[in-house]
XYZ file of C-alpha atoms in Angstrom:
574
model
C -62.919 97.820 -41.308
C -63.967 94.656 -43.147
C -60.472 93.199 -42.893
C -60.452 93.895 -39.167
C -63.638 91.942 -38.507
C -63.161 89.394 -41.319
C -59.469 88.413 -41.315
C -60.136 85.945 -44.142
C -59.958 89.018 -46.419
C -56.337 89.464 -45.310
C -55.003 85.977 -46.054
C -57.290 84.694 -48.823
C -56.088 87.101 -51.582
C -52.502 85.989 -50.949
C -53.299 82.279 -50.683
C -50.542 80.098 -52.195
C -50.916 76.761 -53.935
C -48.208 75.373 -51.668
C -50.575 75.820 -48.699
C -53.247 73.578 -50.205
C -51.737 70.164 -49.447
C -51.096 71.091 -45.810
C -54.556 72.586 -45.341
C -56.328 69.605 -46.906
C -54.220 67.061 -44.991
C -54.741 68.863 -41.671
C -58.442 69.360 -42.373
C -58.968 65.658 -43.088
C -57.006 64.626 -39.978
C -58.870 66.956 -37.616
C -62.205 66.132 -39.250
C -61.625 62.423 -38.640
C -60.629 63.194 -35.030
C -63.744 65.297 -34.540
C -66.195 62.516 -35.323
C -65.508 60.295 -32.273
C -64.414 63.231 -30.097
C -67.506 65.304 -30.858
C -69.815 62.403 -30.053
C -67.914 61.684 -26.838
C -67.945 65.304 -25.666
C -71.677 65.570 -26.341
C -72.099 62.677 -23.906
C -70.194 64.649 -21.261
C -72.642 67.504 -21.779
C -75.542 65.090 -21.274
C -76.629 65.406 -24.911
C -77.253 62.756 -27.605
C -73.933 62.060 -29.454
C -75.145 63.611 -32.722
C -75.095 67.077 -31.151
C -71.316 66.807 -30.923
C -71.274 66.537 -34.712
C -73.653 69.470 -35.085
C -71.296 71.554 -32.912
C -68.429 70.637 -35.258
C -69.983 72.225 -38.333
C -70.983 75.924 -38.424
C -68.715 77.178 -35.587
C -65.633 75.954 -37.467
C -66.612 77.704 -40.674
C -67.509 80.971 -38.932
C -64.229 81.007 -37.027
C -62.279 80.320 -40.224
C -63.773 83.518 -41.649
C -63.498 85.738 -38.566
C -60.699 84.316 -36.413
C -57.177 85.719 -36.318
C -55.461 82.393 -35.599
C -54.896 80.285 -38.703
C -54.461 77.002 -36.849
C -57.058 77.125 -34.038
C -59.521 74.214 -34.312
C -62.940 75.237 -32.987
C -65.577 72.751 -31.873
C -66.875 70.904 -28.804
C -64.366 70.454 -25.964
C -64.402 68.459 -22.739
C -64.239 71.411 -20.320
C -67.120 73.351 -21.827
C -69.163 70.175 -22.124
C -68.746 69.537 -18.414
C -69.694 73.141 -17.604
C -72.851 72.719 -19.693
C -73.717 69.531 -17.818
C -73.010 71.083 -14.390
C -74.995 74.235 -15.169
C -78.033 72.540 -16.650
C -77.945 69.716 -14.114
C -78.732 72.230 -11.372
C -81.935 73.344 -13.141
C -85.322 71.701 -12.799
C -85.860 70.669 -16.424
C -88.868 68.701 -17.615
C -87.056 66.267 -19.928
C -84.436 65.698 -22.589
C -86.112 68.032 -25.086
C -85.977 70.987 -22.703
C -82.413 70.020 -21.725
C -81.336 70.121 -25.389
C -83.113 73.449 -25.898
C -81.330 74.977 -22.886
C -77.922 73.656 -24.055
C -78.437 75.284 -27.460
C -79.639 78.489 -25.813
C -76.447 78.502 -23.696
C -74.479 78.690 -26.952
C -76.239 81.859 -28.096
C -76.145 83.320 -24.561
C -72.393 82.830 -24.080
C -71.838 83.931 -27.687
C -73.585 87.230 -27.037
C -71.448 87.781 -23.944
C -68.249 87.049 -25.879
C -69.314 89.249 -28.783
C -70.173 92.112 -26.425
C -66.853 91.834 -24.592
C -65.000 91.789 -27.907
C -66.768 94.863 -29.262
C -66.039 96.670 -25.983
C -62.338 95.722 -26.311
C -62.364 93.797 -23.037
C -60.160 90.877 -24.009
C -57.891 91.841 -21.104
C -60.398 90.248 -18.673
C -58.871 86.846 -19.318
C -55.712 88.151 -17.610
C -57.520 87.803 -14.292
C -57.451 84.026 -14.749
C -54.012 83.408 -13.242
C -52.027 80.297 -14.146
C -52.335 78.685 -10.672
C -56.136 79.103 -10.820
C -56.301 77.702 -14.361
C -54.030 74.772 -13.481
C -55.953 73.863 -10.315
C -59.309 74.215 -12.038
C -58.269 72.259 -15.142
C -56.783 69.372 -13.164
C -59.847 69.091 -10.911
C -62.274 69.397 -13.823
C -60.337 66.680 -15.696
C -60.788 64.324 -12.744
C -64.520 65.109 -12.538
C -64.937 64.616 -16.297
C -63.051 61.321 -16.210
C -64.986 59.948 -13.250
C -68.279 61.061 -14.804
C -67.621 58.439 -17.501
C -67.491 55.574 -15.016
C -71.162 54.818 -15.698
C -70.346 54.140 -19.355
C -67.125 52.291 -18.551
C -68.785 50.065 -15.945
C -72.047 49.780 -17.846
C -74.083 50.798 -14.792
C -76.531 53.549 -13.876
C -74.512 55.977 -11.742
C -76.209 59.199 -10.712
C -74.118 62.102 -11.934
C -72.583 64.811 -9.738
C -69.953 67.544 -9.950
C -68.680 66.731 -6.467
C -66.072 63.996 -6.314
C -67.155 62.509 -2.988
C -70.770 62.219 -4.153
C -69.711 60.789 -7.524
C -67.458 58.167 -5.942
C -70.133 57.244 -3.411
C -72.681 56.742 -6.202
C -70.172 54.708 -8.222
C -69.277 52.425 -5.304
C -72.976 51.792 -4.652
C -73.388 50.317 -8.157
C -70.123 48.352 -8.438
C -71.992 45.057 -7.978
C -73.956 45.790 -11.178
C -70.810 46.158 -13.311
C -71.051 44.790 -16.835
C -67.679 43.087 -17.132
C -67.836 42.908 -20.910
C -68.345 46.686 -21.180
C -65.543 47.260 -18.653
C -63.189 45.012 -20.630
C -64.012 46.829 -23.878
C -63.396 50.218 -22.239
C -60.084 49.220 -20.615
C -58.870 47.596 -23.829
C -59.781 50.766 -25.752
C -57.714 52.849 -23.301
C -54.713 50.542 -23.767
C -55.048 50.669 -27.577
C -55.304 54.486 -27.634
C -52.262 54.930 -25.380
C -50.253 52.366 -27.363
C -51.040 53.959 -30.726
C -50.114 57.413 -29.411
C -46.747 56.109 -28.259
C -46.074 54.361 -31.570
C -47.201 57.154 -33.901
C -49.109 60.220 -32.737
C -50.243 60.942 -36.298
C -52.491 57.856 -36.371
C -56.090 58.799 -35.340
C -56.203 56.486 -32.323
C -59.758 57.479 -31.370
C -61.070 56.541 -34.797
C -59.222 53.204 -34.673
C -60.891 52.168 -31.390
C -64.265 53.386 -32.696
C -63.948 51.100 -35.725
C -62.744 48.182 -33.607
C -65.527 48.744 -31.075
C -68.255 48.842 -33.740
C -66.938 45.650 -35.420
C -66.653 43.833 -32.084
C -70.238 44.601 -31.054
C -71.606 43.839 -34.534
C -69.941 40.466 -35.043
C -70.300 39.146 -31.482
C -73.751 40.663 -30.743
C -72.437 41.961 -27.418
C -75.273 44.480 -27.215
C -77.470 41.484 -26.379
C -75.186 40.860 -23.370
C -76.082 44.216 -21.876
C -73.305 46.309 -23.464
C -74.824 49.732 -24.065
C -74.413 51.172 -27.545
C -75.009 54.568 -29.133
C -77.936 53.286 -31.210
C -79.621 55.357 -33.886
C -77.723 58.497 -34.854
C -79.933 60.871 -36.875
C -78.621 61.386 -40.379
C -78.649 64.629 -42.315
C -77.383 68.133 -41.679
C -78.887 70.184 -38.826
C -81.760 72.385 -39.943
C -81.903 76.141 -39.447
C -83.910 76.735 -36.287
C -84.256 79.709 -33.949
C -83.131 78.601 -30.442
C -86.048 78.324 -28.042
C -85.788 79.693 -24.525
C -87.812 80.971 -21.609
C -87.252 84.496 -20.285
C -87.576 83.160 -16.743
C -84.502 80.974 -17.307
C -82.174 83.844 -18.284
C -81.295 84.794 -14.705
C -80.654 81.140 -13.862
C -78.391 80.640 -16.868
C -76.451 83.914 -16.553
C -73.771 82.629 -14.117
C -73.014 79.523 -16.184
C -73.114 81.504 -19.465
C -70.640 84.060 -18.090
C -68.379 81.310 -16.755
C -68.557 79.492 -20.084
C -67.780 82.667 -22.031
C -64.622 83.417 -20.017
C -63.366 79.830 -19.671
C -63.972 79.104 -23.362
C -62.129 82.285 -24.335
C -59.271 81.454 -21.969
C -58.894 78.007 -23.539
C -58.956 79.356 -27.068
C -56.669 82.356 -26.576
C -54.070 80.394 -24.602
C -53.662 77.720 -27.269
C -53.892 80.300 -30.086
C -51.096 82.371 -28.502
C -48.978 79.252 -28.014
C -49.330 78.286 -31.694
C -48.778 81.905 -32.820
C -45.223 81.778 -31.446
C -44.357 79.220 -34.146
C -45.569 81.472 -36.969
C -44.452 84.941 -38.055
C -47.023 85.716 -40.745
C -49.911 86.777 -38.471
C -50.788 88.103 -35.012
C -53.563 86.887 -32.726
C -55.872 89.721 -31.617
C -57.582 88.848 -28.327
C -60.536 91.202 -28.902
C -61.165 89.896 -32.423
C -60.922 86.359 -31.025
C -63.775 87.186 -28.656
C -65.806 88.514 -31.575
C -65.038 85.463 -33.723
C -65.789 82.911 -30.999
C -68.934 84.772 -29.964
C -70.231 84.948 -33.528
C -69.378 81.258 -34.068
C -71.442 80.282 -31.037
C -74.342 82.566 -31.955
C -74.632 81.355 -35.551
C -73.898 77.772 -34.516
C -76.841 77.806 -32.103
C -79.183 78.405 -35.054
C -77.954 75.052 -36.392
C -78.391 73.166 -33.089
C -74.842 73.599 -31.814
C -74.124 73.693 -28.102
C -71.206 75.833 -26.694
C -67.877 75.480 -28.507
C -64.365 76.892 -28.371
C -60.821 76.190 -29.558
C -59.572 72.758 -28.500
C -56.031 72.082 -27.251
C -55.414 68.660 -28.792
C -57.107 69.279 -32.148
C -55.313 72.608 -32.589
C -51.958 70.940 -31.912
C -52.771 68.216 -34.443
C -53.974 70.828 -36.941
C -50.670 72.689 -36.685
C -48.510 69.544 -36.783
C -50.409 68.261 -39.832
C -49.445 71.382 -41.776
C -52.456 73.735 -41.576
C -51.562 77.163 -42.943
C -54.927 78.977 -43.160
C -58.632 78.777 -42.377
C -59.115 76.420 -45.312
C -58.182 73.533 -42.968
C -61.216 73.932 -40.617
C -63.467 74.279 -43.652
C -62.215 70.888 -44.846
C -62.800 69.486 -41.324
C -66.379 70.787 -41.377
C -66.859 69.161 -44.800
C -65.699 65.791 -43.402
C -68.179 66.068 -40.513
C -70.941 67.159 -42.888
C -70.385 64.164 -45.176
C -70.406 61.894 -42.136
C -73.777 63.301 -41.048
C -75.168 62.850 -44.545
C -73.972 59.335 -45.308
C -72.128 57.589 -42.464
C -74.223 57.919 -39.279
C -75.705 54.383 -39.622
C -72.187 53.012 -39.140
C -72.153 54.305 -35.552
C -75.233 52.350 -34.467
C -73.161 49.594 -32.794
C -70.602 51.951 -31.234
C -70.296 50.994 -27.521
C -70.572 53.791 -24.984
C -67.569 52.289 -23.189
C -65.351 53.199 -26.164
C -66.507 56.823 -26.090
C -65.863 56.844 -22.331
C -62.338 55.547 -22.969
C -61.681 58.301 -25.520
C -62.832 60.930 -23.022
C -60.784 59.524 -20.134
C -57.549 59.401 -22.117
C -58.116 62.947 -23.400
C -58.971 64.591 -20.082
C -56.545 62.800 -17.781
C -53.796 64.196 -19.982
C -54.883 67.652 -18.787
C -53.903 66.907 -15.178
C -50.728 68.866 -14.420
C -48.349 67.411 -11.826
C -45.168 69.354 -12.579
C -46.496 72.890 -12.140
C -47.829 72.371 -8.559
C -44.499 70.804 -7.565
C -42.641 73.781 -9.035
C -44.884 76.216 -7.144
C -44.482 74.269 -3.894
C -40.725 74.634 -4.165
C -40.568 78.265 -5.282
C -43.875 80.094 -4.729
C -45.658 78.628 -1.729
C -48.454 81.249 -1.699
C -49.390 80.485 -5.315
C -49.245 76.763 -4.576
C -51.904 77.230 -1.882
C -53.982 79.231 -4.368
C -53.757 76.352 -6.868
C -54.586 73.827 -4.143
C -57.595 75.833 -2.946
C -58.976 76.115 -6.494
C -58.368 72.392 -7.051
C -60.119 71.306 -3.850
C -63.063 73.708 -4.243
C -63.631 72.525 -7.822
C -63.479 68.886 -6.746
C -65.678 69.097 -3.676
C -68.006 72.084 -4.152
C -68.588 72.427 -7.888
C -67.209 73.417 -11.276
C -68.592 76.978 -11.425
C -67.766 77.604 -7.786
C -64.209 76.366 -8.287
C -63.280 78.794 -11.047
C -65.180 81.759 -9.595
C -63.810 81.331 -6.064
C -60.348 80.661 -7.488
C -60.423 83.994 -9.320
C -61.761 85.723 -6.201
C -59.011 84.251 -4.018
C -56.328 85.236 -6.543
C -57.660 88.812 -6.585
C -57.708 88.893 -2.777
C -54.107 87.659 -2.790
C -53.224 90.441 -5.233
C -54.916 93.031 -3.015
C -53.090 91.667 0.038
C -49.741 91.911 -1.737
C -50.339 95.469 -2.920
C -51.568 96.469 0.538
C -48.251 95.374 2.082
C -45.623 96.105 -0.595
C -41.871 96.046 -0.163
C -40.342 99.004 1.679
C -36.580 99.454 1.848
C -34.434 101.681 4.021
C -31.541 102.803 1.812
C -27.922 103.441 2.559
C -25.155 104.689 0.294
C -22.703 102.138 -1.088
C -19.364 103.173 0.296
C -17.231 105.319 -1.977
C -20.029 105.690 -4.558
C -23.177 107.685 -5.232
C -25.345 104.518 -5.381
C -27.948 103.589 -2.779
C -29.043 100.074 -1.785
C -31.282 98.336 0.760
C -29.328 98.259 4.044
C -31.004 94.946 4.957
C -29.500 93.293 1.848
C -26.138 95.069 1.941
C -25.465 95.751 5.638
C -21.678 95.760 5.350
C -21.399 97.749 2.125
C -23.726 100.651 2.953
C -23.398 103.691 5.154
C -26.301 105.512 6.829
C -26.590 108.975 8.325
C -27.576 109.885 11.850
C -29.998 112.681 10.973
C -31.288 111.412 7.600
C -33.713 108.561 6.827
C -33.753 107.417 3.189
C -36.684 105.175 2.338
C -37.940 103.576 -0.907
C -41.562 102.468 -1.432
C -41.826 99.795 -4.156
C -45.459 100.173 -5.274
C -48.135 102.661 -6.143
C -49.607 104.579 -3.207
C -53.356 104.049 -2.913
C -56.119 103.663 -0.336
C -55.236 99.987 0.264
C -51.655 100.594 1.410
C -51.630 104.209 2.648
C -51.912 103.189 6.331
C -49.221 100.533 5.851
C -46.924 103.174 4.337
C -47.598 105.584 7.216
C -47.107 102.871 9.858
C -43.836 101.580 8.372
C -42.492 105.092 7.958
C -43.231 105.826 11.627
C -41.615 102.525 12.661
C -38.427 103.443 10.828
C -38.455 106.908 12.402
C -38.815 105.353 15.858
C -35.901 103.008 15.168
C -33.804 105.908 13.929
C -34.474 108.036 16.979
C -35.304 111.698 17.577
C -32.228 113.001 15.760
C -33.825 112.631 12.299
C -34.126 115.990 10.548
C -34.675 114.832 6.966
C -36.656 112.063 5.302
C -35.753 111.332 1.677
C -38.506 109.436 -0.119
C -37.077 107.558 -3.116
C -40.127 107.554 -5.420
C -38.657 105.721 -8.424
C -41.105 102.786 -8.028
C -44.207 104.893 -7.314
C -46.199 105.233 -10.553
C -49.540 106.340 -9.120
C -50.900 108.127 -6.050
C -54.642 108.197 -5.457
C -56.658 110.837 -3.583
C -56.666 108.855 -0.305
C -52.871 108.584 -0.366
C -52.573 112.287 -1.209
C -54.645 113.134 1.871
C -52.401 110.875 3.984
C -49.262 112.568 2.614
C -50.664 115.996 3.481
C -51.209 114.796 7.050
C -47.733 113.387 7.551
C -46.103 116.429 5.938
C -47.912 118.587 8.492
C -46.842 116.252 11.318
C -43.226 116.302 10.145
C -43.245 120.094 9.913
C -44.482 120.296 13.508
C -41.601 118.030 14.572
C -39.016 119.951 12.560
C -38.559 117.143 10.006
C -38.326 117.986 6.316
C -39.592 115.589 3.607
C -37.666 115.415 0.328
C -38.651 113.452 -2.800
C -36.089 111.918 -5.154
C -36.447 110.115 -8.477
C -40.173 110.672 -8.997
C -41.152 109.461 -12.482
C -43.411 111.328 -14.916
C -46.855 109.978 -13.876
C -46.086 110.546 -10.199
C -44.710 114.058 -10.852
C -47.923 114.930 -12.705
C -49.945 113.915 -9.647
C -47.687 115.891 -7.305
C -48.378 118.997 -9.404
C -52.097 118.462 -10.090
C -52.893 117.648 -6.456
C -50.996 120.611 -5.045
C -48.597 118.403 -3.074
C -45.756 120.169 -4.836
C -46.524 123.294 -2.770
C -46.949 121.344 0.483
C -43.569 119.624 0.056
C -41.851 122.547 -1.639
C -40.501 122.671 -5.176
C -36.967 122.979 -3.851
C -37.357 119.604 -2.117
C -37.771 117.574 -5.339
C -34.637 115.988 -6.817
C -33.788 113.818 -9.784
C -31.350 111.596 -7.874
C -31.110 110.476 -4.269
C -27.526 111.673 -3.896
C -28.667 115.180 -4.910
C -31.257 115.136 -2.124
C -28.582 113.903 0.287
C -26.270 116.756 -0.703
C -29.123 119.213 -0.147
C -29.611 117.883 3.376
C -25.935 118.228 4.245
C -23.278 119.087 1.636
C -20.543 117.410 3.666
C -22.047 113.979 2.917
C -21.548 114.565 -0.802
C -18.105 116.041 -0.222
C -17.107 112.992 1.780
C -18.252 110.674 -1.025
C -16.255 112.637 -3.607
C -13.134 112.609 -1.450
C -13.445 108.874 -0.878
C -13.884 108.236 -4.598
C -10.819 110.375 -5.456
C -8.820 108.556 -2.809
C -9.883 105.171 -4.176
C -8.954 106.166 -7.763
C -5.517 107.403 -6.694
C -4.803 104.092 -4.950
C -5.695 102.088 -8.053
């Protein structure tokens, strides 16, 4: 039981000395990355930069103890930071102190949701976030995040918004106030970051531009020219403090907390599963991941952490740098802790434009162009789903984008299952095999008094009328000579009570018309339902067959005899 909830007990006893160099190297690399990234992401969330460092401490350590992935790097991320900003921005808060309190409370709130879902074994919920929805949402959110940093890049006061048209309108209104020195610093930082990444991705580009930015402001006193800087960063580790909240705010925060819990889990589990494929010594457990992430957020909130999850870029760097176990994030947390204790004064002259540049480079890399093009060529319906999610997220809001995207994808799923594929079958000439006559019109033979039909889905209340209507359409096309209907049930794995009632009705109608229904190829779950519902008596036990050709022979033995004669004739010729 302990090993299940604390996976560190599985890998720590077998820890090898050979792992140590990789873990320490990866931990130092990610820790150095976290310092500028954490401060930048806190700015996205509307929080003072130091809270990004607070969020990089306890959650990492907790996940290292409880997480099943040995490379996942937990901490503040751009997407969750934007969701925090969009959720809290819609509330009427009295000031920065209440804003900070609500951001910390969001961490414990979403953590409780994740923990509860994990304990209830509901990790499967993330499966309802389809790839087109995730891609559309991520690309739109990346654009919103990037544009939200224009105020720091331009050095102006731009009123924030989660709607692109409002954000651009506000930005254009303040273009005349642009601080050209801040803009130059930000653009130069973007160029330096991109150049370093092309030359050597192992070099911590973000840290390089942070150092260069601090030195530039310090030696040239550019802060006196209106370039906005981070200023005082509180030193020292975060103190243990029970998160403050108001009961009246719980209902207001529930939608954003639920969205955060699912999106954060989706981010973490997707990157953890991707990294898992490279390693054979462990398996990622989605339910334990929920428990680990939830506990990390809950305990982190007691040390002034806002919502965190596993980050894409830091996890990739962690793996590439040689991380083997949870020792690596512990080293990263140590680096951040030492920075808080001794190095925060060095960030006083850090220009906000540099942090904005770091954010823009990071998030614009999340915009996916190839996947929408692929969908447009091959899966047009899913392309429109992606496009709808993208546009809703851009123009309506972040929460609305992901929630409506999921809703639309579920509606699309319901629509597909309500109108599944139905095939009229014919026998391949000179064989006992049956195929769709629409796909193989020249190779199949049909029978004047027999209709063979295959239904490629479960039968339930959503498609029962469609099944009945299509069956009647095929009967009308066939004419009044039909005496037998053979239902190929190989693809039917479930029949609900509404569909059972419908089948009873059509069996009665067929009996009145002198038409007999036969069932062929029913699999185990469907056979169980036929027996438990009593349909077996309504259809007749003698009218159930293992194979379609057996049902055909039952209808008229000469059809089977003809097939055998043709096959013998064909063999003798060859």
